[in-house]
Amino acid sequence: MFCVFFLLCAIGDRHFSPSWGLPCRAGLGLLFFRARVGLCMSTRSARLTRANSAKQTVRSSRGFGSRPDRTSRAEQVQVDRGITHCEEKRPDTSPAPHREICAICLESLDDCSFSYPCGQGHRLHYGCMVHFLGSVLALPLSDDTPGPLLKEQEVALEIMTHETRSRLGCPLCRCPWPEEDQVPLSEIIAQLRLCRTRKVAKLAMKLETAFQQVKLRFDERPEVSHYRMGSGFLRLEENLHSASSFLSHQLTGCHSVAQILSFLDARHVTNMSAACAASHRHCWAGTKLRAPNVKVGSVRSAFHRILPATAQILLVDPSLGSAMCRGLSGLDVVAFSKWLNGSSMRELTMTGADWERLDPGASYLASSLQIRNLRLLDLSHNGLTDLSAQNLANALARSGAALEVLTLELNFISQQGFESLLCLGAGSVHSWGFRHNQLGDESCRILAKSLDPEISKLGKRRLETWDLRTNSIGAEGCKFLAQLIGHMVVARLGCNPLGDYGGEQLANGLGPKLRILDLRQAQLGEAATLALGRKLREASQLEELLLSGNEIGPSGVQALAEGWAWISTLRFVDLSGNGHIGNEGVDLIADELPFWQQAPFRLSLASINCEEKSTRRLAQALRKNPRHHRQWRIELQNNPLPTHAVLEITRLLEPREPAIFSGRRP
C-alpha cells in the first residue's frame, strides 16, 4: 500500500514538473497534496495497527534479524512512572548482522544456493529455483501446446521456446532470461547440477548421521542382544550344529563362548548351564558361575557364586534380595574386597548398601578398586563421608582408570571430599552426580577454579553432565557456576535456594552446548525468569527446560514463552507447580503460541491455578494455529477446570487422519 502511494505521489510530482509543459492537472496535484497531508495527520490507532502488523511480520519471517526483547508489563509501568533501576543492565537490542536471503522464500541461504543469471547477484535456494523453473516450464504456450516440462529440467531448458524464455524473468528484479551470447546455457545447467550434487550430499550426510544414532540406540537394547544370540543358534542349526554339539567342540573360556555369555544375566547363564553337559562345563568353574553381567541383592551373593575373572558389570541392590541377605558383617566386607580386587570390572553400581557403617572411610573398598578397566562407579545412598571420598579418589588416581561416570548421590560429602574427587579420571569423567550432599557455595568456587574452561588444561568432557541438586547452593555459588554453565550439556541445579539473584547470574552464563536445564524448586521469581527469558535464546540447542515448583508469575512466563520460541530443538517445558501464573499467565502463553515451531513439544501447566476462561483462550489460539500435526502435549492436571475444557485442548492436539478427496462436490 505504501509503495502504491509513493508511486502516485511521484506521478503527482511529474504533473507539477515544468518539464511536462503548462497543461498541469491542478486538481490531480491538489489531490496528492491532500493525500500527503492526510498521511501526516493519520490517527494514533492507524499507527498502532501498522506497528503491530510490522511486529507480526518480523517475528514470523525471522530472516531480517533477531527479534528485539519486549519489556514486561510490570517493567513498562515502572518506566512510565519514572521508576528505573540504575543497576539493571538493559538488554542489547542492536540489530543482528546482515545475512543474505533467498529471493523467493526470504530465508537464509546455505551453500546449495543458485545464482540467478540476471546480472544483479540475486541468489535462490536450489529447491526454490527448481520449483520456480518447474512452474514456468509447465505453463502452456499461446497456441495451447503444453510447455517443455520434462522429468529432467536441464533437458527442458535446452528445448524451451522463445515464449517460455521470455517468462523466465528474475523473481526479484524481473530482469529477462539472458541470451546465449551473454550467459551460455551450459553454464546455467552446470550450476544447477552442482547445487543438486551439494544438496544430495548434505542429505546423505544427515541420513548417515541419523542411521548411526538409530544404530547405536538400537544395539544397546537387551532385546537386540537376545535376538542376536537366537540368530546365532539358528545359524548353528543350519550348519548341522546344535547348541550342545557346538559347545562340545569349543574350549573352555574361548572367545566365542564368552561372547555368547556376555549377552546374558547371571540367572540366564544358570538356566543355560542346565541345558546339557557341555553347557555346564562352559558356564561353571567349580562352584563359581562364569557370568559377565551380575545383579545381586548383596555383596555376599556376588563373591560366593560369581567367578571374579569373568565379571564385567556388577549391580548390588538390596531391593533385589531377601531380608536374610541384607545383614552383612565385617568379614563380608573383607571377602568382597578380595573378590573385587581379582576382577576386571567395567561398571560397579552399589546403591543402598550402607557401606560407611560396614567400612568406615571406605578403606577396604578403596584398596580393591585397582581396576584399570573401570568406567562407571555408582556408590549412591551409602552414607559416605569426606574421608571415604578422599580414599576413593586416591585409589582411583593410583590405578590409572579412565573413569567416565561418577555418581555419589545421597551421601554426606562436603567441599573437602568434593575437591579431592575433581582430580579423577585425568579429564575423562563426563558425568558427575552429587545430588543430595553437603557441597554448598564453597564447592562451586572450587569447581570454577579447577574447571574453568579458559584456564583448565583438562579435557573438555569434564563439563558435560553435572547433577548438583539439593546441596544448599545459593546466590553466591551461582556467581561461580555462571562461568561454567554455558559449557555444560546437562545442568541440574534444582532444589537449591538460588533465588532471583542466583537465577539472573545463571541466565547470563547460558551457552549453545546446553541440552537440559533443571531449575526446579529453586525459589525463582519474576526477576530471575525475566532475565532467563531474555537470555534463553543463547541456549540454541536446549531440549528440556524444567522450572516447576518456583514462584513464576504472568510477566515471567511471558518472557520465557518469547525466549523459547527461538529454540527449535526444545522438546519439554515444565512450568507445573507455579501457582502465580494463573489465568493471566495462560492468556499471555496463548498470545505467544503462534510463534512456537517445535515438533514434538510437551508443555506442563499442571497446578498453576488457571480456570476455564483461560483455557478457552488457549483453545482459540490452537484453532487459529493448528498444531495437531506437530505431536504436541499440553498438560493441565490439578487445576480448577471442568473435564470438557481439558478434553477440548487434548482433542485439538490429537493427530488427524488425512482427508481423502473423492472428486465429488459435497
XYZ file of C-alpha atoms in Angstrom:
666
model
C 0.000 0.000 0.000
C 2.842 2.402 0.830
C 4.615 1.577 -2.431
C 1.469 2.391 -4.471
C 1.004 5.617 -2.549
C 4.543 6.872 -3.134
C 4.252 5.884 -6.824
C 1.154 8.031 -7.118
C 2.971 10.841 -5.317
C 5.810 10.584 -7.800
C 3.319 10.812 -10.682
C 1.838 13.867 -8.990
C 5.304 15.457 -8.840
C 5.674 14.803 -12.541
C 2.430 16.648 -13.194
C 3.801 19.598 -11.222
C 7.166 19.456 -13.046
C 7.819 22.274 -15.528
C 9.371 19.831 -17.985
C 5.923 18.407 -18.654
C 4.620 21.686 -20.005
C 1.912 24.084 -18.934
C -1.118 21.822 -19.099
C -0.744 20.739 -15.436
C -3.649 18.998 -13.872
C -4.041 21.212 -10.831
C -6.912 19.164 -9.486
C -4.819 15.990 -9.500
C -1.882 17.809 -7.872
C -4.162 19.173 -5.160
C -5.482 15.655 -4.600
C -1.955 14.312 -3.981
C -1.158 17.269 -1.739
C -4.203 16.461 0.393
C -3.222 12.803 0.465
C 0.234 13.693 1.825
C -1.244 15.956 4.466
C -3.700 13.205 5.374
C -0.821 10.757 5.838
C 0.896 13.117 8.265
C -2.374 13.615 10.181
C -3.120 9.866 10.485
C -4.686 8.760 13.722
C -2.917 7.019 16.581
C -4.930 3.811 16.052
C -3.655 3.514 12.462
C -0.049 3.830 13.672
C -0.635 1.136 16.268
C -2.135 -1.146 13.615
C 0.864 -0.701 11.323
C 3.262 -1.257 14.216
C 1.517 -4.477 15.232
C 1.480 -5.771 11.654
C 5.178 -4.952 11.265
C 5.911 -6.766 14.525
C 3.992 -9.823 13.325
C 5.946 -9.793 10.039
C 9.345 -9.558 11.716
C 8.515 -12.248 14.275
C 7.180 -14.674 11.668
C 9.820 -14.222 8.957
C 12.958 -14.477 11.127
C 15.027 -13.672 8.096
C 15.595 -9.988 8.775
C 17.456 -10.260 12.100
C 16.735 -11.156 15.687
C 13.538 -10.098 17.434
C 14.073 -7.308 19.979
C 13.236 -8.065 23.585
C 9.928 -6.723 24.824
C 9.708 -5.437 28.320
C 7.097 -7.000 30.531
C 4.022 -5.195 31.739
C 5.449 -4.562 35.176
C 8.670 -3.102 33.747
C 6.719 -0.892 31.311
C 4.590 0.545 34.118
C 7.737 1.341 36.116
C 9.295 3.104 33.144
C 6.124 5.130 32.528
C 6.108 6.228 36.169
C 9.753 7.235 36.054
C 10.957 4.390 38.298
C 14.171 2.950 36.851
C 16.827 0.687 38.247
C 20.278 2.048 37.548
C 21.918 -1.207 38.471
C 19.894 -3.291 35.983
C 21.596 -3.722 32.633
C 19.342 -3.052 29.661
C 19.097 -5.840 27.089
C 21.039 -5.488 23.887
C 18.634 -4.564 21.074
C 21.245 -3.936 18.409
C 20.285 -5.380 15.008
C 21.613 -8.766 14.019
C 24.388 -8.948 11.406
C 23.268 -8.923 7.777
C 22.550 -12.321 6.284
C 21.877 -12.964 2.598
C 18.397 -14.334 1.993
C 16.636 -16.192 -0.792
C 14.824 -14.018 -3.349
C 11.693 -16.229 -3.141
C 11.220 -17.604 0.384
C 13.212 -14.849 2.200
C 15.033 -17.436 4.344
C 18.780 -17.550 4.967
C 20.856 -19.054 2.169
C 23.146 -22.050 2.509
C 25.947 -23.458 0.380
C 23.385 -25.026 -2.010
C 22.186 -21.677 -3.386
C 21.739 -20.842 -7.086
C 22.848 -17.500 -8.555
C 20.132 -16.319 -10.943
C 21.570 -15.134 -14.314
C 20.030 -11.666 -14.116
C 23.268 -9.786 -13.582
C 22.143 -8.383 -10.206
C 23.648 -11.099 -7.984
C 20.284 -12.395 -6.744
C 20.503 -15.877 -5.244
C 17.919 -18.565 -4.509
C 17.742 -21.865 -2.706
C 18.128 -24.833 -5.002
C 14.670 -26.087 -4.045
C 13.100 -22.674 -4.679
C 14.826 -22.466 -8.075
C 13.630 -25.934 -9.085
C 10.065 -25.093 -8.043
C 10.194 -21.768 -9.923
C 11.549 -23.364 -13.105
C 9.011 -26.170 -12.936
C 6.078 -23.779 -12.547
C 7.216 -21.689 -15.547
C 8.126 -24.604 -17.818
C 4.755 -26.261 -17.113
C 2.750 -23.298 -18.417
C 1.125 -23.949 -21.823
C 2.135 -21.801 -24.773
C -0.066 -19.290 -26.564
C -1.129 -21.908 -29.136
C -2.328 -24.222 -26.316
C 0.581 -26.607 -26.758
C 1.998 -27.932 -23.484
C 5.097 -26.370 -22.035
C 8.505 -28.060 -22.272
C 8.336 -29.566 -18.757
C 10.159 -32.880 -18.585
C 11.482 -35.034 -15.747
C 14.952 -33.564 -16.300
C 14.724 -29.769 -16.113
C 18.142 -29.402 -17.760
C 16.778 -31.030 -20.914
C 13.657 -28.863 -20.731
C 15.812 -25.718 -20.627
C 17.614 -26.806 -23.778
C 14.420 -27.277 -25.824
C 12.361 -24.368 -24.464
C 10.918 -21.867 -26.921
C 11.370 -18.094 -27.090
C 7.980 -17.585 -25.443
C 8.942 -19.710 -22.455
C 12.294 -17.921 -22.269
C 10.509 -14.569 -22.018
C 8.590 -15.835 -18.975
C 11.736 -16.800 -17.062
C 12.330 -13.387 -15.534
C 14.144 -12.938 -12.227
C 11.587 -13.353 -9.398
C 13.056 -10.319 -7.603
C 14.041 -7.721 -10.233
C 12.088 -9.223 -13.213
C 15.128 -8.971 -15.481
C 14.736 -11.197 -18.583
C 16.497 -14.502 -19.105
C 19.914 -13.804 -20.686
C 20.691 -14.620 -24.275
C 23.082 -17.372 -25.248
C 25.910 -14.964 -26.116
C 25.594 -13.239 -22.698
C 25.409 -16.285 -20.409
C 25.741 -19.702 -22.071
C 23.032 -22.180 -21.165
C 25.682 -24.803 -20.420
C 26.994 -22.692 -17.505
C 23.493 -22.376 -16.017
C 22.893 -26.127 -16.320
C 26.302 -26.843 -14.768
C 25.436 -24.570 -11.827
C 22.105 -26.364 -11.322
C 23.818 -29.742 -11.329
C 26.421 -28.532 -8.826
C 23.682 -27.273 -6.474
C 21.842 -30.570 -6.798
C 25.032 -32.503 -6.013
C 25.660 -30.430 -2.900
C 22.042 -30.836 -1.794
C 22.136 -34.607 -2.225
C 25.485 -34.811 -0.408
C 24.131 -32.831 2.525
C 21.034 -35.031 2.725
C 23.209 -38.124 2.556
C 25.319 -36.883 5.471
C 22.192 -36.198 7.532
C 20.819 -39.621 6.682
C 24.083 -41.299 7.652
C 24.154 -39.433 10.976
C 20.550 -40.430 11.689
C 21.294 -44.068 10.850
C 24.319 -44.052 13.147
C 22.271 -42.642 16.026
C 19.490 -45.179 15.477
C 22.028 -47.983 15.227
C 23.701 -47.011 18.495
C 20.386 -46.783 20.324
C 19.127 -49.991 18.760
C 22.253 -52.016 19.529
C 22.081 -51.179 23.240
C 18.627 -52.708 23.740
C 18.553 -56.078 25.555
C 16.008 -57.419 23.068
C 18.528 -56.949 20.282
C 21.133 -58.877 22.233
C 18.731 -61.754 22.769
C 17.744 -61.684 19.108
C 21.360 -61.867 18.015
C 22.007 -64.782 20.309
C 18.951 -66.603 18.965
C 20.015 -65.873 15.384
C 23.430 -67.303 16.168
C 21.929 -70.552 17.416
C 19.703 -70.764 14.322
C 22.738 -70.427 12.091
C 24.407 -73.199 14.052
C 21.421 -75.439 13.355
C 21.549 -74.547 9.655
C 25.160 -75.764 9.632
C 24.090 -79.107 11.162
C 25.130 -77.939 14.636
C 23.058 -77.929 17.786
C 23.909 -75.907 20.869
C 25.300 -78.952 22.638
C 27.367 -80.132 19.674
C 28.811 -76.654 19.131
C 29.734 -76.181 22.791
C 31.225 -79.645 22.990
C 33.793 -78.716 20.299
C 34.792 -75.419 21.955
C 37.496 -74.913 24.531
C 36.537 -73.680 27.974
C 36.674 -69.894 28.163
C 37.142 -69.371 24.406
C 36.167 -66.082 22.762
C 33.015 -67.401 21.030
C 31.504 -68.748 24.247
C 32.483 -65.605 26.139
C 30.627 -63.520 23.543
C 27.503 -65.652 23.979
C 27.633 -65.338 27.770
C 28.120 -61.562 27.581
C 24.533 -61.205 26.324
C 23.071 -62.958 29.379
C 22.451 -62.099 33.000
C 23.653 -64.417 35.744
C 20.269 -66.123 36.115
C 20.105 -66.805 32.357
C 23.619 -68.275 32.467
C 22.393 -70.576 35.227
C 19.480 -71.712 33.070
C 21.774 -72.214 30.089
C 24.142 -74.376 32.155
C 21.337 -76.880 32.794
C 20.751 -77.483 29.079
C 23.498 -80.086 28.583
C 26.792 -81.299 29.966
C 28.799 -79.149 27.527
C 26.903 -76.019 28.647
C 27.561 -76.863 32.286
C 31.284 -77.190 31.551
C 31.402 -73.742 29.943
C 29.182 -71.954 32.466
C 30.675 -73.206 35.694
C 34.201 -73.138 37.079
C 33.951 -75.387 40.091
C 31.308 -73.774 42.298
C 31.535 -70.313 40.656
C 29.428 -69.157 37.723
C 31.033 -67.544 34.653
C 28.636 -64.587 34.346
C 29.733 -61.206 32.897
C 26.541 -59.362 33.925
C 25.654 -59.761 37.591
C 22.641 -58.422 39.531
C 22.549 -59.434 43.190
C 20.869 -58.341 46.391
C 24.071 -58.283 48.498
C 27.826 -58.473 48.034
C 27.765 -61.845 49.768
C 25.915 -63.383 46.815
C 28.487 -61.947 44.414
C 31.678 -63.349 45.957
C 30.044 -66.689 46.840
C 28.569 -67.509 43.416
C 30.341 -65.497 40.678
C 33.816 -66.061 39.222
C 35.621 -62.685 39.595
C 37.704 -63.036 36.413
C 34.589 -63.045 34.186
C 32.519 -60.358 35.962
C 32.214 -57.184 33.861
C 29.111 -55.417 35.221
C 28.015 -55.658 38.849
C 24.798 -54.237 40.299
C 24.289 -54.592 44.065
C 20.798 -53.524 45.091
C 19.318 -54.694 48.435
C 15.819 -54.484 46.976
C 16.648 -57.444 44.700
C 17.413 -59.839 47.583
C 15.561 -61.282 50.531
C 15.638 -59.976 54.102
C 18.176 -62.634 55.124
C 20.727 -61.347 52.573
C 20.718 -57.785 53.906
C 22.583 -58.397 57.133
C 26.322 -58.005 56.353
C 29.355 -58.064 58.627
C 32.981 -57.010 58.503
C 34.005 -60.452 57.191
C 31.741 -59.919 54.178
C 33.475 -56.586 53.500
C 36.929 -58.189 53.545
C 35.836 -61.107 51.340
C 34.136 -58.794 48.841
C 37.224 -56.559 48.656
C 39.434 -59.548 47.825
C 36.918 -60.784 45.238
C 36.692 -57.331 43.625
C 40.474 -56.980 43.507
C 40.721 -60.040 41.270
C 38.138 -58.854 38.725
C 38.322 -56.708 35.583
C 35.125 -54.794 36.308
C 33.883 -52.143 33.855
C 30.780 -50.971 35.745
C 30.278 -51.108 39.506
C 26.933 -49.994 40.951
C 26.330 -50.444 44.668
C 23.359 -48.471 46.000
C 21.663 -48.540 49.385
C 24.218 -50.872 50.963
C 25.047 -48.553 53.925
C 28.731 -49.119 53.186
C 30.025 -46.402 55.513
C 28.702 -48.327 58.515
C 30.388 -51.566 57.400
C 33.620 -49.996 56.128
C 34.296 -46.585 57.780
C 36.294 -44.389 55.454
C 35.787 -46.961 52.634
C 39.367 -48.166 53.164
C 38.715 -51.777 52.089
C 36.670 -50.692 49.084
C 39.337 -48.206 48.027
C 42.077 -50.836 48.247
C 40.103 -53.155 45.953
C 39.467 -50.579 43.216
C 42.808 -51.139 41.465
C 40.924 -51.790 38.226
C 42.160 -50.113 35.058
C 39.044 -51.035 33.044
C 36.599 -49.313 35.398
C 34.402 -46.827 33.516
C 31.327 -46.396 35.748
C 31.255 -46.088 39.538
C 27.932 -45.566 41.343
C 28.043 -45.559 45.167
C 24.799 -43.708 45.874
C 22.939 -43.925 49.184
C 25.830 -45.365 51.187
C 26.381 -42.581 53.755
C 29.922 -41.867 52.501
C 31.861 -39.032 54.153
C 34.734 -36.779 53.083
C 37.289 -39.338 54.263
C 35.682 -42.022 52.115
C 35.672 -39.709 49.104
C 39.363 -38.874 49.585
C 40.320 -42.555 49.888
C 38.354 -43.453 46.760
C 39.878 -40.565 44.804
C 43.423 -41.536 45.775
C 42.862 -45.218 44.927
C 41.348 -44.472 41.509
C 44.102 -41.996 40.728
C 46.761 -44.637 41.501
C 45.015 -47.294 39.391
C 45.009 -45.086 36.290
C 41.398 -45.960 35.469
C 39.802 -43.804 32.757
C 36.584 -43.272 34.699
C 33.711 -41.792 32.668
C 30.698 -41.755 35.034
C 30.898 -41.000 38.759
C 27.691 -40.978 40.829
C 27.768 -40.340 44.584
C 24.215 -39.278 45.358
C 22.599 -39.315 48.817
C 25.838 -39.196 50.810
C 27.497 -36.760 53.251
C 30.252 -35.330 51.046
C 31.217 -31.688 51.596
C 33.751 -29.373 49.974
C 36.836 -31.317 51.167
C 35.764 -34.583 49.587
C 34.447 -32.788 46.518
C 37.794 -31.096 45.900
C 39.668 -34.411 46.019
C 37.218 -36.056 43.622
C 37.638 -33.371 40.964
C 41.061 -34.760 40.071
C 39.668 -38.133 38.989
C 39.914 -39.593 35.544
C 42.559 -37.237 34.064
C 39.833 -35.326 32.242
C 37.805 -38.339 31.059
C 34.901 -38.109 33.543
C 31.952 -36.555 31.709
C 29.056 -37.332 34.088
C 29.149 -36.186 37.729
C 26.301 -36.988 40.127
C 26.375 -35.292 43.555
C 22.668 -34.952 44.295
C 21.703 -34.593 47.961
C 25.111 -33.968 49.526
C 26.566 -31.081 51.546
C 28.588 -29.166 48.947
C 27.421 -25.566 49.469
C 28.667 -22.367 47.811
C 32.329 -23.013 48.574
C 32.297 -26.146 46.407
C 31.063 -24.045 43.493
C 34.051 -21.753 43.925
C 36.373 -24.781 43.942
C 34.638 -26.155 40.845
C 35.003 -22.879 38.943
C 38.659 -22.589 39.943
C 39.624 -26.112 38.879
C 37.415 -26.492 35.794
C 37.383 -23.005 34.321
C 37.398 -23.645 30.543
C 39.735 -20.700 29.933
C 42.482 -21.770 32.325
C 41.942 -25.517 32.729
C 44.235 -27.908 30.886
C 41.881 -30.843 31.425
C 39.637 -32.379 28.805
C 36.500 -30.624 27.593
C 34.363 -33.607 28.540
C 34.710 -32.631 32.208
C 31.856 -30.148 31.741
C 29.224 -32.369 30.114
C 26.788 -33.566 32.816
C 26.517 -32.154 36.349
C 23.888 -33.023 38.950
C 24.189 -30.653 41.928
C 20.609 -30.772 43.219
C 19.887 -30.432 46.960
C 23.304 -29.155 48.009
C 22.369 -25.837 49.718
C 23.798 -23.804 46.831
C 22.724 -20.171 46.983
C 23.181 -16.966 45.028
C 26.867 -16.766 45.974
C 27.556 -20.147 44.384
C 25.669 -19.185 41.227
C 28.227 -16.447 40.540
C 30.871 -19.152 40.115
C 28.609 -21.587 38.252
C 27.713 -18.876 35.722
C 31.251 -19.214 34.337
C 30.712 -22.917 33.608
C 27.033 -23.460 32.821
C 27.477 -22.292 29.229
C 29.922 -25.170 28.636
C 27.744 -27.864 30.244
C 25.430 -30.218 28.365
C 23.215 -31.184 31.330
C 22.958 -28.785 34.296
C 20.748 -29.911 37.194
C 20.670 -27.275 39.931
C 17.155 -27.690 41.297
C 16.155 -27.986 44.965
C 18.693 -25.286 45.900
C 17.820 -21.821 47.317
C 19.125 -19.951 44.266
C 16.676 -17.023 44.457
C 16.221 -14.248 41.919
C 19.816 -13.053 42.060
C 21.175 -16.553 41.537
C 18.797 -17.145 38.635
C 19.929 -13.914 36.962
C 23.572 -14.951 37.308
C 22.894 -18.342 35.714
C 20.887 -16.744 32.904
C 23.855 -14.571 31.946
C 26.022 -17.672 31.510
C 23.804 -19.757 29.201
C 25.526 -21.176 26.130
C 24.803 -23.153 22.951
C 26.032 -26.509 24.361
C 23.301 -26.773 26.993
C 20.709 -29.517 26.406
C 18.943 -29.878 29.778
C 18.474 -27.062 32.317
C 16.921 -28.195 35.606
C 15.982 -25.347 37.988
C 13.019 -26.963 39.733
C 12.143 -25.733 43.236
C 14.908 -23.127 43.179
C 12.874 -20.184 44.587
C 12.935 -18.306 41.271
C 10.678 -15.267 40.982
C 9.781 -12.690 38.362
C 13.225 -11.067 38.158
C 15.002 -14.370 37.546
C 12.541 -15.550 34.898
C 12.649 -12.198 33.088
C 16.430 -12.475 32.852
C 16.166 -16.124 31.840
C 13.650 -15.282 29.109
C 15.930 -12.596 27.664
C 18.958 -14.903 27.571
C 17.187 -18.152 26.715
C 17.844 -17.837 23.013
C 21.573 -18.166 23.750
C 20.919 -21.852 24.567
C 20.119 -22.616 20.942
C 20.311 -26.428 21.403
C 18.188 -26.677 24.571
C 15.897 -29.717 24.730
C 14.423 -29.628 28.260
C 13.611 -26.605 30.441
C 12.484 -27.658 33.931
C 11.131 -24.819 36.118
C 8.434 -26.452 38.232
C 7.802 -25.511 41.865
C 9.008 -21.902 41.656
C 7.336 -18.504 42.056
C 6.930 -17.580 38.389
C 4.214 -15.022 37.580
C 2.477 -13.810 34.389
C 5.236 -11.452 33.207
C 7.886 -14.091 33.845
C 6.047 -16.779 31.900
C 5.540 -14.342 29.018
C 9.283 -13.653 28.861
C 10.012 -17.375 28.916
C 7.485 -18.065 26.149
C 9.086 -15.380 23.994
C 12.524 -16.817 24.659
C 11.861 -20.451 23.845
C 10.071 -19.500 20.602
C 13.556 -19.153 19.082
C 14.725 -22.659 20.129
C 13.657 -25.203 17.524
C 15.217 -28.139 19.425
C 13.127 -27.650 22.581
C 11.022 -30.705 23.449
C 9.789 -30.283 27.046
C 8.985 -27.264 29.232
C 7.856 -27.912 32.811
C 6.055 -24.985 34.482
C 3.939 -27.063 36.869
C 3.528 -26.007 40.473
C 3.847 -22.260 39.742
C 0.571 -21.084 41.261
C 1.200 -17.396 40.484
C 0.845 -17.941 36.720
C -2.947 -18.090 36.902
C -5.370 -17.011 34.189
C -3.333 -14.001 33.097
C -0.246 -16.118 32.520
C -2.173 -18.635 30.399
C -3.590 -15.767 28.318
C -0.059 -14.495 27.669
C 1.055 -18.016 26.753
C -1.814 -18.206 24.246
C -0.621 -14.935 22.678
C 2.877 -16.378 22.158
C 1.736 -19.825 20.990
C 1.544 -18.965 17.232
C 5.306 -18.368 17.180
C 6.305 -21.794 18.551
C 7.500 -24.133 15.809
C 8.851 -27.066 17.860
C 7.874 -30.627 16.995
C 7.335 -32.686 19.066
C 6.683 -30.470 22.067
C 5.349 -31.035 25.596
C 4.256 -28.225 27.935
C 3.295 -28.966 31.527
C 0.893 -26.434 33.085
C -0.244 -28.611 35.977
C -1.117 -26.908 39.277
C -0.810 -23.308 38.038
C -4.239 -22.160 39.307
C -5.829 -21.469 35.906
C -9.583 -21.526 35.239
C -11.885 -22.321 32.321
C -11.835 -18.851 30.754
C -8.076 -19.049 30.224
C -8.315 -22.478 28.589
C -10.915 -21.075 26.191
C -8.338 -18.505 25.119
C -5.790 -21.293 24.687
C -8.237 -23.372 22.630
C -8.969 -20.370 20.428
C -5.260 -19.938 19.724
C -4.961 -23.631 18.807
C -7.897 -23.358 16.389
C -6.322 -20.399 14.605
C -2.875 -22.034 14.636
C -3.397 -25.817 14.349
C -0.704 -27.962 15.953
C -2.292 -31.407 15.596
C 0.424 -32.426 13.105
C 3.349 -31.494 15.417
C 2.853 -34.070 18.210
C 2.138 -31.533 20.949
C 1.010 -32.218 24.520
C -0.292 -29.608 26.967
C -0.838 -30.945 30.492
C -3.444 -29.196 32.669
C -3.821 -31.549 35.635
C -4.621 -30.341 39.175
C -6.277 -27.107 38.046
C -9.831 -25.928 38.843
C -11.015 -26.884 35.345
C -14.026 -28.848 34.144
C -13.331 -32.069 32.324
C -14.661 -30.843 28.980
C -12.143 -27.943 28.941
C -9.195 -30.322 29.310
C -10.639 -32.705 26.722
C -11.072 -29.869 24.245
C -7.363 -28.993 24.437
C -6.482 -32.660 24.055
C -8.768 -33.027 21.044
C -7.233 -30.006 19.287
C -3.763 -31.555 19.638
C -4.638 -35.084 18.552
C -3.246 -36.141 15.151
C -5.846 -36.287 12.421
C -6.198 -38.643 9.511
C -5.546 -37.006 6.128
C -8.698 -36.225 4.203
C -9.245 -38.332 1.070
C -10.522 -36.379 -1.930
C -13.284 -38.304 -3.659
C -13.766 -35.952 -6.621
C -17.412 -35.240 -5.746
C -18.793 -31.980 -4.558
C -20.358 -32.035 -1.081
